[in-house]
Short mmCIF file of C-alpha atoms and ligand atoms in Angstrom, two decimals:
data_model
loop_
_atom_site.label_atom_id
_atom_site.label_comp_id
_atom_site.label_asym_id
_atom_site.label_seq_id
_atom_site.Cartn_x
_atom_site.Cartn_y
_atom_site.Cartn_z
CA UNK G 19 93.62 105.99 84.07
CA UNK G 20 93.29 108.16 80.93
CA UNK G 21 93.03 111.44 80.25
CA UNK G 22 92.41 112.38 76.37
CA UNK G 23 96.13 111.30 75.05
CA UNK G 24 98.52 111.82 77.94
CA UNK G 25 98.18 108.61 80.09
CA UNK G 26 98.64 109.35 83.83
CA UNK G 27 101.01 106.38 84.18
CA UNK G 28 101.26 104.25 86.91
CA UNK G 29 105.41 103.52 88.09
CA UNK G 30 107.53 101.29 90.27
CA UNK G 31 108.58 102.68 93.04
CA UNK G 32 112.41 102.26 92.86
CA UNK G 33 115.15 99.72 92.09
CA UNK G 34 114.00 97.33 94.17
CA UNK G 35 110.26 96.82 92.98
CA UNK G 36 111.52 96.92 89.48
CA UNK G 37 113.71 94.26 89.78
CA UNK G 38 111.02 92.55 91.83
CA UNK G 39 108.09 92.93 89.49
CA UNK G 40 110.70 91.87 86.42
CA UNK G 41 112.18 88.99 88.13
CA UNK G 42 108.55 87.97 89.15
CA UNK G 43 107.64 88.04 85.47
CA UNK G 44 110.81 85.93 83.82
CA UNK G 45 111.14 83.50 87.27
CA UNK G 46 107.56 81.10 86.92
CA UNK G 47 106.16 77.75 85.75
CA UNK G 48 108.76 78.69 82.63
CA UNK G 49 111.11 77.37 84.74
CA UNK G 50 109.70 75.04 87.07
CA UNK G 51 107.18 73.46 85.08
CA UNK G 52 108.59 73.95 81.10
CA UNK G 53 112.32 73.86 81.80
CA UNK G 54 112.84 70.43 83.04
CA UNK G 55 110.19 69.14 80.69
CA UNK G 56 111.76 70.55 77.94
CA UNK G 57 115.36 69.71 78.88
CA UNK G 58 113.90 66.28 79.16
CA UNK G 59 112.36 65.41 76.07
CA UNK G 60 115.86 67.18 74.39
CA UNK G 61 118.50 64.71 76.23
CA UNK G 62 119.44 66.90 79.54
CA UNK G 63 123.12 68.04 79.26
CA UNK G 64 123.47 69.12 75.75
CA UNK G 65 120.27 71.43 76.00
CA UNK G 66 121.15 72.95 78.75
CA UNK G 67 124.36 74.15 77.14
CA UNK G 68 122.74 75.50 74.38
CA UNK G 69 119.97 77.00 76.16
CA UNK G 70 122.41 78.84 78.79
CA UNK G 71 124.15 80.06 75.65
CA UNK G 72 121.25 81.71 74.29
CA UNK G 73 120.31 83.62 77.60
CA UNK G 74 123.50 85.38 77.77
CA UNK G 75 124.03 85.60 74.38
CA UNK G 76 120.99 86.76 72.88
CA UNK G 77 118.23 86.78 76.33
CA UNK G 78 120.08 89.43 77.94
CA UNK G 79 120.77 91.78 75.07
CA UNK G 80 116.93 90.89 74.37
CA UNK G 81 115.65 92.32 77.53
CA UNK G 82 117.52 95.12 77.74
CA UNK G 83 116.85 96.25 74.10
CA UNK G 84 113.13 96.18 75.51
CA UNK G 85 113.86 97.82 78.92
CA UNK G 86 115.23 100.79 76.68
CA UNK G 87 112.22 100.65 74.20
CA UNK G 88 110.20 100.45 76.98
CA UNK G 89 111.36 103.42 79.13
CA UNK G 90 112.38 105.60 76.28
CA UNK G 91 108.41 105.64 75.10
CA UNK G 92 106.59 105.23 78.75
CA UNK G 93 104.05 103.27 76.63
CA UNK G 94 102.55 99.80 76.21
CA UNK G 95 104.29 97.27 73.79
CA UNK G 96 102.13 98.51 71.02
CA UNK G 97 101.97 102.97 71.33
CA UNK G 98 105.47 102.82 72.59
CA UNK G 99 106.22 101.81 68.56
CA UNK G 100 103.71 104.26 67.21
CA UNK G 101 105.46 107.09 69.62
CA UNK G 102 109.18 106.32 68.53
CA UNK G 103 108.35 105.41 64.98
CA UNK G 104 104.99 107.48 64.10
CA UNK G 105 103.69 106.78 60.25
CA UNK G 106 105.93 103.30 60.47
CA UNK G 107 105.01 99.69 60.67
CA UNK G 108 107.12 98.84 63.58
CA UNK G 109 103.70 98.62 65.58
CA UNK G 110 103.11 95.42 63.81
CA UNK G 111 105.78 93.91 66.44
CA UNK G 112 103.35 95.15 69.15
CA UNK G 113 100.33 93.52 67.72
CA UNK G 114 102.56 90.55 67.48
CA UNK G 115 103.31 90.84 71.21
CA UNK G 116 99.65 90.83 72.10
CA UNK G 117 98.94 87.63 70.09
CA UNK G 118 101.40 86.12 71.86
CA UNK G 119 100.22 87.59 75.25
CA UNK G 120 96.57 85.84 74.81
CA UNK G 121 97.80 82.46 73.48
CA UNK G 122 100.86 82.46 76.59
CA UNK G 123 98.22 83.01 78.85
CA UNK G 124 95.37 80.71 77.33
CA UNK G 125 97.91 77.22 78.12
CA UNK G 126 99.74 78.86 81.27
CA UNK G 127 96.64 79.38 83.12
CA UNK G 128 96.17 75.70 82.33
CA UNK G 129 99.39 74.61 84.31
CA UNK G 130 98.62 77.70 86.77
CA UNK G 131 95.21 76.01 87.56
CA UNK G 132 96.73 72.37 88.18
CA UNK G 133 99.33 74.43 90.55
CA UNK G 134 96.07 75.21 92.48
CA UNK G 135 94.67 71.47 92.25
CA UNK G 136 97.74 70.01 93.63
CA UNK G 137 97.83 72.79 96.83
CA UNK G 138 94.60 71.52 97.85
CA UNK G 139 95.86 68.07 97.69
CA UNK G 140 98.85 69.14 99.63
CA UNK G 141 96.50 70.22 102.40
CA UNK G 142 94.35 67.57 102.40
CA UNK G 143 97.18 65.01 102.18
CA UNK G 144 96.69 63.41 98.96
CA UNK G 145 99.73 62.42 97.95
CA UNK G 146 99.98 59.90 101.10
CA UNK G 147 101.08 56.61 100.87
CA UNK G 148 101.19 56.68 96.89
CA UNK G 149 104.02 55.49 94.97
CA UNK G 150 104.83 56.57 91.77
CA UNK G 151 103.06 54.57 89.93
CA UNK G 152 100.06 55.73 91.41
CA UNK G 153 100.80 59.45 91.58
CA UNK G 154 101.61 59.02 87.80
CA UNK G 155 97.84 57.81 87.78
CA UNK G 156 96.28 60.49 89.76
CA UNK G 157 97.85 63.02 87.57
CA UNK G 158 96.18 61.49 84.37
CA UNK G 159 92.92 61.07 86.43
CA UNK G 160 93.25 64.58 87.28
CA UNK G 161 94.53 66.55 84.15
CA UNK G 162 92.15 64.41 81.86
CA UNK G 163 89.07 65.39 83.68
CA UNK G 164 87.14 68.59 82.84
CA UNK G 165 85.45 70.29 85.33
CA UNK G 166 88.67 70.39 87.69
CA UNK G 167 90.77 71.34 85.55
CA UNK G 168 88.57 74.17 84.29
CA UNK G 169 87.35 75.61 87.26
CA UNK G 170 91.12 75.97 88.72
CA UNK G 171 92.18 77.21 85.45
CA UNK G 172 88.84 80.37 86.44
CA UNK G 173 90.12 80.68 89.64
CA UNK G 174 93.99 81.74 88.55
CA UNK G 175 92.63 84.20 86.10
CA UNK G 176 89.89 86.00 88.50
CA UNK G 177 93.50 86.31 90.98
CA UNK G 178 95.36 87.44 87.85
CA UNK G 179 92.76 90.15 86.29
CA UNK G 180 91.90 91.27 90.42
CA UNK G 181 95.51 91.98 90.80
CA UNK G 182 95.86 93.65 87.28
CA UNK G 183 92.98 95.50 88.48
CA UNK G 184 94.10 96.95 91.28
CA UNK G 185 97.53 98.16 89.83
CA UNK G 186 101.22 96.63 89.88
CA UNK G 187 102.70 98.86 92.04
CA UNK G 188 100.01 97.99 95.35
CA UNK G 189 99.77 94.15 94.08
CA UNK G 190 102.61 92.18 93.10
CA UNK G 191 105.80 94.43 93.73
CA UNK G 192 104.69 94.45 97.51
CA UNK G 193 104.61 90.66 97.77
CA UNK G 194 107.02 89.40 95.15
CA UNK G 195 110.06 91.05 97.30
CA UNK G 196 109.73 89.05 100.19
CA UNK G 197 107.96 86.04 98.63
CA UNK G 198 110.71 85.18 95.87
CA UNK G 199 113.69 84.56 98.45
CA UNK G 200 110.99 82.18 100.26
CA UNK G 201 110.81 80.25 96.98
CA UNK G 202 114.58 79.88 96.68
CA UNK G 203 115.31 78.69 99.85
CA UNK G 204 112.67 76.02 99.54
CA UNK G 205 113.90 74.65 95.96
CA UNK G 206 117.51 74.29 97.56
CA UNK G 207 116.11 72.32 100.73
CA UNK G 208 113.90 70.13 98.13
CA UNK G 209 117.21 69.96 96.02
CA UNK G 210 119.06 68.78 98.66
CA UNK G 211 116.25 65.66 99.52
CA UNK G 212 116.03 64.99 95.80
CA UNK G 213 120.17 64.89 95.60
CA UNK G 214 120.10 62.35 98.41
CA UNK G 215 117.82 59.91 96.75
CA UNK G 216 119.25 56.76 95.96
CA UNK G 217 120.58 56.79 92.29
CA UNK G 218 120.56 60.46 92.06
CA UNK G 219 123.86 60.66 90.35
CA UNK G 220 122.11 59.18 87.22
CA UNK G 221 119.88 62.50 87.47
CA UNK G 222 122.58 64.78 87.22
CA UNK G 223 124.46 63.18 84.54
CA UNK G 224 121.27 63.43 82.55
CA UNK G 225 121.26 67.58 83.26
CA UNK G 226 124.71 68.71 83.52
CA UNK G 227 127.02 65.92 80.84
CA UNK G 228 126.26 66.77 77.47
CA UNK G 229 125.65 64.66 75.01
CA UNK G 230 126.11 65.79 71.42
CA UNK G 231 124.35 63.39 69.54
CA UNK G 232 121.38 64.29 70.74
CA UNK G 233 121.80 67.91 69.10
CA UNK G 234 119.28 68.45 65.72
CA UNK G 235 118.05 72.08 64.69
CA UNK G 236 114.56 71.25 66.66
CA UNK G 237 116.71 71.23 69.19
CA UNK G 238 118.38 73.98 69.22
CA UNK G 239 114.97 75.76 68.60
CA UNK G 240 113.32 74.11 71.39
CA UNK G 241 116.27 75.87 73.57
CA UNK G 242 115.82 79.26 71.51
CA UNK G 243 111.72 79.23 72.61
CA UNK G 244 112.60 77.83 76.19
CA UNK G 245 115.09 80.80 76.74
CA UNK G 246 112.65 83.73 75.48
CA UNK G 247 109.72 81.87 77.13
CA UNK G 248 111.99 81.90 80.48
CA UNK G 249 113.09 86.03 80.51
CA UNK G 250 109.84 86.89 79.05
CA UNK G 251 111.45 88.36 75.92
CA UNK G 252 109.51 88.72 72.89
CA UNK G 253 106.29 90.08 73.58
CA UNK G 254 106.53 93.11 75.45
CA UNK G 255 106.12 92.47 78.78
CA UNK G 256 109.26 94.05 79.05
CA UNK G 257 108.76 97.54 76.94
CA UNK G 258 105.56 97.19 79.15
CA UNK G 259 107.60 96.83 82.70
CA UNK G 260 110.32 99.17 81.26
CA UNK G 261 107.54 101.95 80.66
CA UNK G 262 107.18 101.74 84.40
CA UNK G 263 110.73 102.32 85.28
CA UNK G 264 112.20 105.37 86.56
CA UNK G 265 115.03 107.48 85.22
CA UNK G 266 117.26 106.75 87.58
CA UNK G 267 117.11 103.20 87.29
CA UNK G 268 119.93 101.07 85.91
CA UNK G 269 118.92 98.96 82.73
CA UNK G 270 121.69 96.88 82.01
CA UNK G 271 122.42 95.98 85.78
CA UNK G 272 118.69 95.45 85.90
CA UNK G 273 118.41 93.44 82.61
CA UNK G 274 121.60 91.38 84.18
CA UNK G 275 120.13 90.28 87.97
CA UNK G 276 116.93 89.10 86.19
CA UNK G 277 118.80 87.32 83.79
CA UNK G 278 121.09 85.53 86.57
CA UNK G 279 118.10 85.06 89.02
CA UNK G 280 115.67 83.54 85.89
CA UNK G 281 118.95 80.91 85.14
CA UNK G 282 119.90 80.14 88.26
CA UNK G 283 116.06 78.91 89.42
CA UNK G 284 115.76 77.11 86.53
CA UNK G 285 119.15 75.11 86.80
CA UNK G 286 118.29 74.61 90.38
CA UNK G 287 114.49 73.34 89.07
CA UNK G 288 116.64 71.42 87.15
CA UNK G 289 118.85 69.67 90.16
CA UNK G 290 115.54 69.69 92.08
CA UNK G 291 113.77 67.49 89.44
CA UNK G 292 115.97 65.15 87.21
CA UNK G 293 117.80 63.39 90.24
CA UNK G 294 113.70 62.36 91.31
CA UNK G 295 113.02 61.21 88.10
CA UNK G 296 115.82 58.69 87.93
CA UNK G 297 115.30 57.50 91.38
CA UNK G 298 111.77 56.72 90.90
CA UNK G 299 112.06 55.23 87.36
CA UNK G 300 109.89 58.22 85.74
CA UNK G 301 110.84 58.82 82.17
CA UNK G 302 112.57 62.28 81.80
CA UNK G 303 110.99 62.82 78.51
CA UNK G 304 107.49 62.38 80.55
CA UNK G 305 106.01 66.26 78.83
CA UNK G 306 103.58 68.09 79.86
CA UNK G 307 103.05 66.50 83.30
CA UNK G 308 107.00 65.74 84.93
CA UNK G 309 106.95 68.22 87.90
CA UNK G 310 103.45 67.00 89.11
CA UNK G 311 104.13 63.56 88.82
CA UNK G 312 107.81 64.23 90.40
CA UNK G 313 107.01 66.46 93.02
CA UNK G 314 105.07 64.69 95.06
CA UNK G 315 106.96 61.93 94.88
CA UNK G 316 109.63 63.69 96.60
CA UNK G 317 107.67 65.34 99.42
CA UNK G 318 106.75 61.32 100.07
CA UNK G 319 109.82 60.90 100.62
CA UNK G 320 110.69 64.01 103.04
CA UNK G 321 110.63 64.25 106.71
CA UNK G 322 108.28 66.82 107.14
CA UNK G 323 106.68 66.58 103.26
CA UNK G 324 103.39 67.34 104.33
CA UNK G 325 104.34 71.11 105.11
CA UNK G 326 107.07 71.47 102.57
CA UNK G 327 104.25 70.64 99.91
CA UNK G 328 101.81 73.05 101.25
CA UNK G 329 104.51 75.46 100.89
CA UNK G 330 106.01 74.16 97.68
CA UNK G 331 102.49 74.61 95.88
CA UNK G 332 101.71 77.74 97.15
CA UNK G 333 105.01 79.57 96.36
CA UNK G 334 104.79 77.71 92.77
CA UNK G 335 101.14 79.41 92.63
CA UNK G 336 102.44 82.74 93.47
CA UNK G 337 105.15 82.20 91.30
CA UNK G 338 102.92 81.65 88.01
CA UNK G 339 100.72 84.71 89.71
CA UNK G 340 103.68 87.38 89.18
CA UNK G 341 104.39 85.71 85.55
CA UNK G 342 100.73 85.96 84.78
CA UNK G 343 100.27 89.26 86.41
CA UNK G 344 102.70 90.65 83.47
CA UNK G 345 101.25 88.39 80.44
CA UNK G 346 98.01 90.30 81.27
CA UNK G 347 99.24 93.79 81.88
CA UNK G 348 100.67 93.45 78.10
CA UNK G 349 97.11 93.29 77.28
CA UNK G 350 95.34 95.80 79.51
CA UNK G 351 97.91 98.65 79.06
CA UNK G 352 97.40 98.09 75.54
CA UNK G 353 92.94 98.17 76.25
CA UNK G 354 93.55 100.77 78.16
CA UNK G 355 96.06 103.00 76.42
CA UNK G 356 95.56 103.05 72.91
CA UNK G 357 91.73 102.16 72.60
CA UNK G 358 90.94 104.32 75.36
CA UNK G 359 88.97 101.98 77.62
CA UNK G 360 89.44 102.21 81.71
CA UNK G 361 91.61 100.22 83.08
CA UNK G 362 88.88 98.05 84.96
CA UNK G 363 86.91 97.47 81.73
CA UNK G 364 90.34 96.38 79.72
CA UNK G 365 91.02 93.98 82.76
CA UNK G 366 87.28 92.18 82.27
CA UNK G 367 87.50 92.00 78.66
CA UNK G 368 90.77 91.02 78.33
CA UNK G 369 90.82 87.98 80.88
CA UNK G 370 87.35 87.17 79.80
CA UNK G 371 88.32 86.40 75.97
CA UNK G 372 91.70 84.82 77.65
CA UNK G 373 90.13 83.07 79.75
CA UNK G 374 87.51 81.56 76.68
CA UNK G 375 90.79 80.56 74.62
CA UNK G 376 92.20 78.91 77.56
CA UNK G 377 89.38 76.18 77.88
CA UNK G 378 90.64 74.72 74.81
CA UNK G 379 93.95 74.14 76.13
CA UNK G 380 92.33 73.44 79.14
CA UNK G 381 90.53 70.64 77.43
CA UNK G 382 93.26 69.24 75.55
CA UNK G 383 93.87 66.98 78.15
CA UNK G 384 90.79 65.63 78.01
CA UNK G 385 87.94 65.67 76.10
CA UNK G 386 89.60 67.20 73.38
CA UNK G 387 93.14 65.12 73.56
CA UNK G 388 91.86 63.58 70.06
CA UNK G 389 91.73 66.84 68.49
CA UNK G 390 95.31 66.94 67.19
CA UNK G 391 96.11 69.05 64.64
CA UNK G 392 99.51 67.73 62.76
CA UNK G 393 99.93 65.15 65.60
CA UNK G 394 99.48 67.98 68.56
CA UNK G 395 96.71 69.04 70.39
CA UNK G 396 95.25 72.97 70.84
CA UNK G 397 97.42 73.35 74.17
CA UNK G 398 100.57 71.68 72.38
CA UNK G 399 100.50 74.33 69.16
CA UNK G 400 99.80 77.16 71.75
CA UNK G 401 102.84 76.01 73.66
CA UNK G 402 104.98 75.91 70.52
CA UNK G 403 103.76 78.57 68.67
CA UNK G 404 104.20 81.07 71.59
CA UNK G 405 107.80 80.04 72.62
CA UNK G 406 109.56 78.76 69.45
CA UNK G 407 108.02 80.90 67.05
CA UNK G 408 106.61 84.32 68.33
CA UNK G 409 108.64 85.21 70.82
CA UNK G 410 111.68 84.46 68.76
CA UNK G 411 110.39 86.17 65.97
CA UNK G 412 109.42 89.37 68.23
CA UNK G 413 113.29 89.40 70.18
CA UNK G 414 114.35 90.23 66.11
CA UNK G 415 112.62 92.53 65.19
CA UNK G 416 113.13 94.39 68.68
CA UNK G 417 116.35 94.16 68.38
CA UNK G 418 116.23 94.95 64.66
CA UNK G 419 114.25 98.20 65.97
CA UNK G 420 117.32 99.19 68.16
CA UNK G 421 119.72 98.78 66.47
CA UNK G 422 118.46 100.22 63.51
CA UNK G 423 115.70 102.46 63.77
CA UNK G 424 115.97 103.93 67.05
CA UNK G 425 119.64 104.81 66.68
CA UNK G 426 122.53 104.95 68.45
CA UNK G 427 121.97 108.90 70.50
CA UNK G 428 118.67 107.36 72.08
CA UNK G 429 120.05 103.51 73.55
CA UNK G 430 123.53 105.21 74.36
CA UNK G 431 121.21 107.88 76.65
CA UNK G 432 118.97 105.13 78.25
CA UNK G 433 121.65 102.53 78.61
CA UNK G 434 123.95 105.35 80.45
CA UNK G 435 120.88 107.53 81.95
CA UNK G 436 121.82 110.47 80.11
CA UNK G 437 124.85 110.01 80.71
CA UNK G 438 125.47 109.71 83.92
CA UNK G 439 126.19 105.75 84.10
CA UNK G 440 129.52 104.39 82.19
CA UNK G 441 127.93 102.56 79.09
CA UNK G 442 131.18 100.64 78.72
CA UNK G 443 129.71 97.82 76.77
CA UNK G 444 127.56 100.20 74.73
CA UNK G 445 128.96 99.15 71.54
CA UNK G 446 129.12 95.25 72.07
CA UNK G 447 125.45 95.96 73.06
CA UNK G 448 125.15 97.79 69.30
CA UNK G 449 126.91 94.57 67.60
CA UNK G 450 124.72 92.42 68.79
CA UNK G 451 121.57 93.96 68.31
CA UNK G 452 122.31 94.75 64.77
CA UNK G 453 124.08 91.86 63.40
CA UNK G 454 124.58 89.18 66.01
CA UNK G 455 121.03 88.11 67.40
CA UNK G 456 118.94 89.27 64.35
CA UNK G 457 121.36 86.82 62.04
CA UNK G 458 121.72 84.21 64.94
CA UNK G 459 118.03 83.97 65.71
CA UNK G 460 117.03 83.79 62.11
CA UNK G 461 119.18 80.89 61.38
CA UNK G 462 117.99 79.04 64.30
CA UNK G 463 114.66 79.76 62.97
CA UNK G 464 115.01 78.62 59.20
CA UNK G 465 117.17 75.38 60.38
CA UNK G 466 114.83 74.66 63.40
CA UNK G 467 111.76 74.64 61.48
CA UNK G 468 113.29 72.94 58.59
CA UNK G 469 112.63 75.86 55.97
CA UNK G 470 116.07 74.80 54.40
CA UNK G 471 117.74 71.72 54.96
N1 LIG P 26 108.73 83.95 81.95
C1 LIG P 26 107.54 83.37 82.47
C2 LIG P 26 107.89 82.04 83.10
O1 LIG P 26 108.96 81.58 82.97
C3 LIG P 26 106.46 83.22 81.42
C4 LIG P 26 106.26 84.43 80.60
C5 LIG P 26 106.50 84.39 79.23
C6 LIG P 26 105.86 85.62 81.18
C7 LIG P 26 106.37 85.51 78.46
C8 LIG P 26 105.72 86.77 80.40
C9 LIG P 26 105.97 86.70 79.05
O2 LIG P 26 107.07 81.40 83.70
#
């Protein structure tokens, strides 16, 4: 894909696949799988507040500031800091990204792989005549186990790295387009079942009435990580994506519809799973394992939940497959572009070593579920560390980058396409990358991890 220093780069083909490939990255088990857990084990209503405000407030601006990054340098999260800020240390925030990237995708291909394990036993009917108690038990049967567990876990990243391989453009923008409104309309008809459960109601008091007490700086930093883990902020699969993105293309509207679409499937995970959980007498604050024990449960309880889990699983699958897609195409462009290597030998090496971190997370469920390391296991501190501290500390410093280092000529002219788009809110965007989510994310950060206090 290389040619001595000028990269014959690889693009989306228009508005459409952008917003495809971008939604396909933010919209994934972040919101299916980590949102209602994570809302759950913070008290439902409150959290959700919180985290809402943070995507709007600070996501959006976020993902933008990296769309611009991203475009402006038409290089991977790493060169695209050595071409706007040769001689400079910015890079660091690309190396950053790329630790991030590997320890993302060491514990999602974890949940990716169960994904697969629980399509196969939508096929073969497992989840028949089980009641929650016992589907609660399979799980733990399941997820504690090794060689399951691990050989799914191989199986999502030889789909990931082939479709990395083969190029975005071919791959994922082809099937995420039609694909994605396939997995709305299902969540809304599983919504709907789960709303009609007896005792629902409890369910969505638990999301949508807030309760303040519940509110402590972990919190709020749980809903911090949970937002940047959602749009993909952080690491640069965005400055990654955006270095794919015509000229003509419209950032902020962009940066907006993923934000909206990214929100609205995780409320609706939200509707889709809490009302469940209170109906069957599962605890909300279950962790790691709510959707898989809730899930099924449901399709028990559906006309027709033998076909709407077969679908349900696979359009999950495919879901964490466009997220994945862009945790590893952080990684490659980065192989590929800066230490020179093809793109097919980046692909191997990189989901190889991934891959090798992963079966620790992998096995933290298991065999190594004793390991803890201050009271959490290898998969728990990859988890955390990822959302609530990297990505969080990446979205300020690329936002510290635009606002002050890149300057004001070069985001007004990406923002507004040289001009040819309004840039009305240009200068509210300036505010808040300067001042507003730098200072805002920072305090959440010394107060959530209880530097001060
Ligand atoms: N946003 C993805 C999801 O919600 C996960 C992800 C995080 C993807 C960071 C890329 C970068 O599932």
């Amino acid at each position: 894909m290389t040619n001595n220093d000028v990269p014959v780069r690889d693009s989306f083909s228009g508005k459409v696949g952008v917003i495809a490939a971008a939604a396909g990255s933010a919209v994934g088990l972040g919101n299916i799988w980590r949102f209602p857990y994570v809302a759950g084990e913070n008290g439902g209503g409150a959290f959700l507040l919180i985290y809402l405000g943070f995507i709007f407030a600070i996501g959006f601006p976020v993902m933008l500031a990296e769309l611009t990054i991203g475009r402006r340098a038409q290089r991977n999260a790493l060169g695209s800091f050595k071409k706007l800020a040769p001689g400079k240390p910015w890079y660091l925030i690309g190396l950053m990204g790329i630790v991030a990237a590997f320890m993302i995708l060491a514990f999602y291909s974890t949940i990716a792989g169960w994904t697969l394990e629980y399509l196969v036993q939508a096929f073969t009917n497992g989840f028949s005549g089980q009641d929650a108690m016992q589907l609660k038990e399979s799980f733990e049967v399941f997820q504690s186990g090794s060689f399951r567990p691990l050989l799914w876990q191989l199986v999502f990243m030889f789909l990931t790295a082939f479709i990395i391989y083969r190029g975005v453009k071919r791959g994922i923008e082809k099937y995420t387009k039609i694909l994605m409104p396939v997995l709305v309309f299902l969540i809304i008809i599983i919504c709907i079942r789960s709303l009609t459960l007896d005792g629902a109601g409890e369910g969505l008091e638990f999301l949508f009435k807030p309760d303040f007490s519940k509110i402590t700086w972990p919190v709020i930093l749980d809903a911090l990580g949970q937002a940047a883990f959602s749009l993909s902020i952080g690491m640069g699969t965005l400055i990654t994506y955006g270095s794919y993105i015509k000229k003509d293309t419209n950032l902020p509207t962009t940066a907006l519809q993923v934000t909206v679409a990214d929100t609205s499937i995780a409320i609706l995970a939200g509707v889709m799973i809490f009302p469940a959980v209170f109906a069957f007498n599962i605890d909300p604050a279950e962790g790691f394992g709510l959707v898989f024990i809730v899930l099924p449960n449901i399709f028990e309880q559906m006309a027709g939940g033998y076909f709407f889990a077969i679908i349900f699983f696979t359009l999950l699958s495919i879901a964490a497959l466009t997220s994945t897609v862009s945790v590893l195409e952080v990684v490659v462009a980065y192989f590929s572009e800066e230490l020179n290597m093809s793109r097919r030998k980046a692909t191997i090496i990189a989901a190889s070593a991934i891959t090798l971190v992963g079966v620790f997370a992998t096995l933290s469920f298991g065999p190594l579920s004793d390991a803890l390391i201050l009271g959490k296991t290898v998969f728990g501190w990859f988890d955390y560390l990822s959302a609530n501290i990297l990505l969080p500390l990446g979205a300020i410093f690329i936002v510290l980058f635009v606002g002050w280092y890149l300057g004001k000529k070069a985001v007004a002219d990406e923002i507004t396409n040289q001009g040819e788009l309004k840039g009305r809110l240009l200068n509210v965007f300036l505010v808040i990358v300067k001042f507003i989510a730098p200072i805002a994310i920072t305090l959440v950060f010394i107060y959530g991890l209880g530097l001060i206090g």
